[in-house]
XYZ file of C-alpha atoms in Angstrom:
299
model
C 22.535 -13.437 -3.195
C 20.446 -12.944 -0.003
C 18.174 -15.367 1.568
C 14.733 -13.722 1.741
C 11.694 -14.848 2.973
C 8.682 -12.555 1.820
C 5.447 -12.737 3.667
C 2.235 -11.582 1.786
C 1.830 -12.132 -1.777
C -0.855 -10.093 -2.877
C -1.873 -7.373 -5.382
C 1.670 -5.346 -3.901
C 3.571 -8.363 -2.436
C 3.447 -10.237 -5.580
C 5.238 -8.540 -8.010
C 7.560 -7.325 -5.632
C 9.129 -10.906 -4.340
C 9.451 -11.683 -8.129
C 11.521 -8.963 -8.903
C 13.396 -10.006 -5.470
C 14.075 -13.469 -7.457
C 14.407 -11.986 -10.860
C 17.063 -10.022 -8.871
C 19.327 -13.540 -7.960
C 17.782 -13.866 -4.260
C 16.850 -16.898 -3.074
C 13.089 -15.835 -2.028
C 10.507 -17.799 0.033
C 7.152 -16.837 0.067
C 4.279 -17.480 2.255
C 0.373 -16.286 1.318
C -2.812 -17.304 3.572
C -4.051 -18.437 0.429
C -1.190 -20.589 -1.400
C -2.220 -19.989 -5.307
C -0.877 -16.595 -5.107
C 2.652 -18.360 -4.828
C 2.449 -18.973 -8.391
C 3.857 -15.999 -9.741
C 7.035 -16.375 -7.147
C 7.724 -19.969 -8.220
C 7.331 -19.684 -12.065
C 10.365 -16.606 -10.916
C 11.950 -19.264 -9.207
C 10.999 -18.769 -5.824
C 10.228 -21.167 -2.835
C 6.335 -21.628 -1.766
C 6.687 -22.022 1.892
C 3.759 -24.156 3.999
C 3.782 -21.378 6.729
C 5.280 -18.710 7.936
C 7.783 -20.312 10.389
C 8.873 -22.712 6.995
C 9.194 -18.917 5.392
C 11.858 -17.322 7.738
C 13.762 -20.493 9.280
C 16.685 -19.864 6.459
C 16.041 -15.617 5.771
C 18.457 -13.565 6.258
C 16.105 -10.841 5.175
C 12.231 -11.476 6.181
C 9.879 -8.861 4.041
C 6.291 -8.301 4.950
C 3.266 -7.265 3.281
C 0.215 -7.468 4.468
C -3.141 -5.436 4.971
C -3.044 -3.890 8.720
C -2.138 -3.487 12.217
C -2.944 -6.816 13.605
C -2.034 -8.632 10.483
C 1.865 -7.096 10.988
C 1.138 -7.969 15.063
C -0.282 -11.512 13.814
C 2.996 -12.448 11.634
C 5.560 -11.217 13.766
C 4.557 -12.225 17.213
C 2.415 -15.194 17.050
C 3.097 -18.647 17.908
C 3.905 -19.183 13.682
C 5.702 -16.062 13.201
C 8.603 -14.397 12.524
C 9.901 -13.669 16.617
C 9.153 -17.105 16.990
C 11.336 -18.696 14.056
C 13.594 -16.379 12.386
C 17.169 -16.220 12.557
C 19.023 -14.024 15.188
C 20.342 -10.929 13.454
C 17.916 -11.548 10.884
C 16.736 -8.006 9.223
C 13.042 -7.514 9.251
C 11.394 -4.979 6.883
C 8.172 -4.393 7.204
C 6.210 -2.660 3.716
C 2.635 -2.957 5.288
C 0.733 0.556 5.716
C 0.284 0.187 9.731
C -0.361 2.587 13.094
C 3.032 4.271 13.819
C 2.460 3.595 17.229
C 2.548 0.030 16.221
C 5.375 0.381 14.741
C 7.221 1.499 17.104
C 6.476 -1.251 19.775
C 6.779 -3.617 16.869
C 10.690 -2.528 16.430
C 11.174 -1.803 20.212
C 9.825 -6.247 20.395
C 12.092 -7.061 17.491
C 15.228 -5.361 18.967
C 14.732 -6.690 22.730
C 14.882 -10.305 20.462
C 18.085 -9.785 18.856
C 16.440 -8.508 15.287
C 16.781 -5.543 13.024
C 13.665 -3.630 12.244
C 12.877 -1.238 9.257
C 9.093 0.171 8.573
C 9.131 0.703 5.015
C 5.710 1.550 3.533
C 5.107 2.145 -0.382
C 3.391 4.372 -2.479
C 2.707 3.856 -6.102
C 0.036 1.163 -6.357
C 0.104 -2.378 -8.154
C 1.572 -0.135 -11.670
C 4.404 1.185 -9.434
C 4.961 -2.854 -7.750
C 4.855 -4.365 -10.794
C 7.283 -1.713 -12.477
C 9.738 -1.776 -9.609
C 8.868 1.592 -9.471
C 7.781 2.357 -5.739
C 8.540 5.338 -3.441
C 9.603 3.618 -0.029
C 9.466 5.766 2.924
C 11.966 4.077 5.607
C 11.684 4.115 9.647
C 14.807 2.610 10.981
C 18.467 2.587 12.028
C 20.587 4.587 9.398
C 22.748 1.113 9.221
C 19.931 -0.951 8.721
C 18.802 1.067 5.927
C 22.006 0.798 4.563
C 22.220 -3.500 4.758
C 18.839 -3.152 2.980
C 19.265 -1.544 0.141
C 20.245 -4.001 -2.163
C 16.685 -4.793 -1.401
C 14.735 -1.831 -1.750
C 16.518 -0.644 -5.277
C 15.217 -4.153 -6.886
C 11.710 -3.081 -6.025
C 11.707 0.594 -5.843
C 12.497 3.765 -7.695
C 12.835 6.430 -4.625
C 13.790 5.316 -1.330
C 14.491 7.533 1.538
C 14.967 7.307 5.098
C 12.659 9.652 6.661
C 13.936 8.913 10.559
C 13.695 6.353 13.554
C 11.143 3.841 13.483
C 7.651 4.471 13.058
C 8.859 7.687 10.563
C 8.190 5.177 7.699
C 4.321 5.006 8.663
C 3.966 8.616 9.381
C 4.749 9.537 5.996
C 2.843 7.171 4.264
C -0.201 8.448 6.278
C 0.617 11.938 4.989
C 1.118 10.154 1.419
C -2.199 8.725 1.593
C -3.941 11.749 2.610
C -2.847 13.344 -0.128
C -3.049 10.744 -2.783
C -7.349 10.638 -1.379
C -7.419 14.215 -1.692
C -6.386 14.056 -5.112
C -8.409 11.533 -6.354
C -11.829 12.875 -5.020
C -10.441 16.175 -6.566
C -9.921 14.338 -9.851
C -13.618 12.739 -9.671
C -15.253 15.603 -8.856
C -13.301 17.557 -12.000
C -14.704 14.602 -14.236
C -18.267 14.428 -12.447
C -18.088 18.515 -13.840
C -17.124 18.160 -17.291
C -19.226 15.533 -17.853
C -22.288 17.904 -16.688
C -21.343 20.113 -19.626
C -20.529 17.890 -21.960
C -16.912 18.687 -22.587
C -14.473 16.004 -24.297
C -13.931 14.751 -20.766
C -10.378 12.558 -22.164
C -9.372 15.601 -24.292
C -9.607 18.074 -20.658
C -8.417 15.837 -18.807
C -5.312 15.476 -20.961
C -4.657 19.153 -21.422
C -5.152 19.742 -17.417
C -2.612 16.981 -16.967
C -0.055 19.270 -18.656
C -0.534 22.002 -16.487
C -0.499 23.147 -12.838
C -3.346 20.423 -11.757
C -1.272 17.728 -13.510
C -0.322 15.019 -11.005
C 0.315 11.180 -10.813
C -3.298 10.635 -9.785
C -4.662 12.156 -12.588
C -2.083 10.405 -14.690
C -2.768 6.771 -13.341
C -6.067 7.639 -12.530
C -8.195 8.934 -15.355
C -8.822 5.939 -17.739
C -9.948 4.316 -14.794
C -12.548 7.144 -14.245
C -13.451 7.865 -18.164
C -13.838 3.747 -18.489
C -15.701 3.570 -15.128
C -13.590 0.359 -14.690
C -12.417 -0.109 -10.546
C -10.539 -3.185 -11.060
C -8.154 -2.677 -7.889
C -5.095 -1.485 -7.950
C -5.380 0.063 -4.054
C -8.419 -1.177 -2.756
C -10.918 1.735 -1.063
C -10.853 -1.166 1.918
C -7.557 -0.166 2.258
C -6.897 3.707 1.809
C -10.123 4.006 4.317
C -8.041 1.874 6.938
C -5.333 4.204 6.025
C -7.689 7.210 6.709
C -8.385 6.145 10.164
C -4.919 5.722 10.665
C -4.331 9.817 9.502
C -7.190 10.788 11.419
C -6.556 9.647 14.903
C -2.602 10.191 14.190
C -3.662 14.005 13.894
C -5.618 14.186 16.607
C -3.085 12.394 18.982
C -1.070 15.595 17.661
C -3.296 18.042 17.773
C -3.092 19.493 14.050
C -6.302 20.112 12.330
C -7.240 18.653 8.959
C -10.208 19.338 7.838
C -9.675 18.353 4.034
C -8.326 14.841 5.477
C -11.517 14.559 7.720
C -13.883 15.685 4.862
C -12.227 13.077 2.866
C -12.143 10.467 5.138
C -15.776 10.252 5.838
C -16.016 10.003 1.913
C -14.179 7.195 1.538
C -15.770 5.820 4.252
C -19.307 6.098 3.158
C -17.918 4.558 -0.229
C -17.197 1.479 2.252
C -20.150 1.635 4.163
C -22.077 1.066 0.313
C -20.298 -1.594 -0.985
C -17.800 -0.109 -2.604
C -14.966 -1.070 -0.668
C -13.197 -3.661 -2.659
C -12.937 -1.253 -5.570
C -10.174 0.696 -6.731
C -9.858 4.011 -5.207
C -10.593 5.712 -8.289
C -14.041 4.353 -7.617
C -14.499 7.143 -5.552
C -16.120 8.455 -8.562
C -19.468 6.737 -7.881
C -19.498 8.954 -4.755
C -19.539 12.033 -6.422
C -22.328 11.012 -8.884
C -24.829 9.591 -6.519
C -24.223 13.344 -4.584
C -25.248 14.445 -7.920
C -27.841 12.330 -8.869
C -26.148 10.661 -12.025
C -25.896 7.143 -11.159
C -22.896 5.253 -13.135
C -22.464 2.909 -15.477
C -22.025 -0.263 -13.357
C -24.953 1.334 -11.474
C -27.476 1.469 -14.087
C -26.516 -2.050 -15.187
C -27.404 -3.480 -11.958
């Protein structure tokens, strides 16, 4: 049993500190807003009052939250983790973040006597709540090691991709493909639809073929039911778009899907749209087209 303190217990963070206590750890968990402790305690986890109540004990401090300065906010402020966790204690961080954040993030943690993993997800609140997850991990090879025990009660595939700040480079790539995918995938259903195909019945026979994927497979009720409840919130993935955007540029590589894409998801932001699912990316396409949706017409 590890002592684990797990800060950010939202749509992701949730279901992943209860399988942490399902697992036998002893898990505190901190949340800006305190009723999403619930799930954690009914698992037999701690609510903490703060984050400095969170990490006094941890052995392990796990964090979860939305962006850059969030991460900066938790770790380095007068509250946070720097400030109040044990020496030696390992911190792994599962936010979706600027690798050059990262980077000085671990390069802060080391210089104070901590261990430092970036280990962003992929697989959305299905793949959280099925312990399911694909973890990309930044790190020291024997940190990675000390944290598996970790990572296998909350993930499926977990790889160590490099030194720190490798974590959020290839969850940047992840999410530029996952956004490519899913305006493909709306765009496909935006067309059949226009000719009046059995949208569910193409979409299931394309699904066994080459343009089969795990977008289209988690994706496509959403789409045919024109239900954006949030599973990744378009909020999010456009953060996570400006984050593969200026990354590329810093390196000079050209993406011009990515950019296309990006400027997509932002204009779903810029109309309202950002605390939908990213699926919702569908309304995009049928405003270009002049076939407003459901939700649309009932407003």
């Amino acid at each position: 049993m590890t002592d684990i303190a797990f800060i950010g217990l939202g749509i992701m963070g949730s279901p992943m500190a209860v399988h942490l206590a399902n697992a036998g750890h002893a898990v505190a968990g901190y949340n800006r807003t305190p009723d999403k402790t619930g799930p954690l305690v009914e698992a037999g986890g701690r609510a903490a009052d703060s984050v400095a109540d969170a990490v006094k004990d941890a052995d392990v401090v796990c964090v979860m939250v939305p962006d850059s300065p969030d991460v900066v906010d938790v770790l380095t402020g007068e509250d946070g983790v720097f400030a109040h966790a044990q020496p030696g204690a390992l911190v792994i961080d599962f936010s979706s973040i600027r690798p050059d954040v990262t980077a000085d993030l671990a390069s802060q943690a080391r210089d104070k006597g901590f261990r430092y993993l970036d280990a962003p997800v992929s697989g959305g609140e299905a793949g959280a709540k099925n312990a399911a997850l694909s973890i990309m991990v930044g790190g020291e090879g024997d940190d990675f090691q000390a944290a598996r025990p970790v990572f296998d009660a909350v993930g499926k595939t977990v790889v160590h991709v490099g030194p720190s700040g490798s974590g959020q480079t290839v969850k940047a790539a992840n999410q530029l493909i996952v956004a490519a995918n899913i305006q493909a995938l709306a765009e496909a259903v935006v067309f059949l639809e226009a000719y009046g195909v059995d949208t569910k019945a193409a979409l299931e026979v394309l699904g066994g073929g080459l343009a089969g994927s795990k977008v289209l497979d988690q994706k496509k009720e959403n789409m045919l039911a024109r239900s954006f409840e949030p599973g990744f919130r378009i909020e999010l993935h456009h953060k996570d778009l400006g984050i593969v955007t200026a990354a590329a540029r810093e390196a000079g590589v050209v993406i011009p899907l990515g950019s296309l894409v990006a400027q997509l998801m932002a204009s779903a932001q810029a109309v309202g749209d950002g605390g939908l699912d990213h699926s919702g990316l569908l309304r995009g396409v049928e405003r270009l087209s002049g076939r407003p949706s459901t939700s649309d017409k009932e407003n």
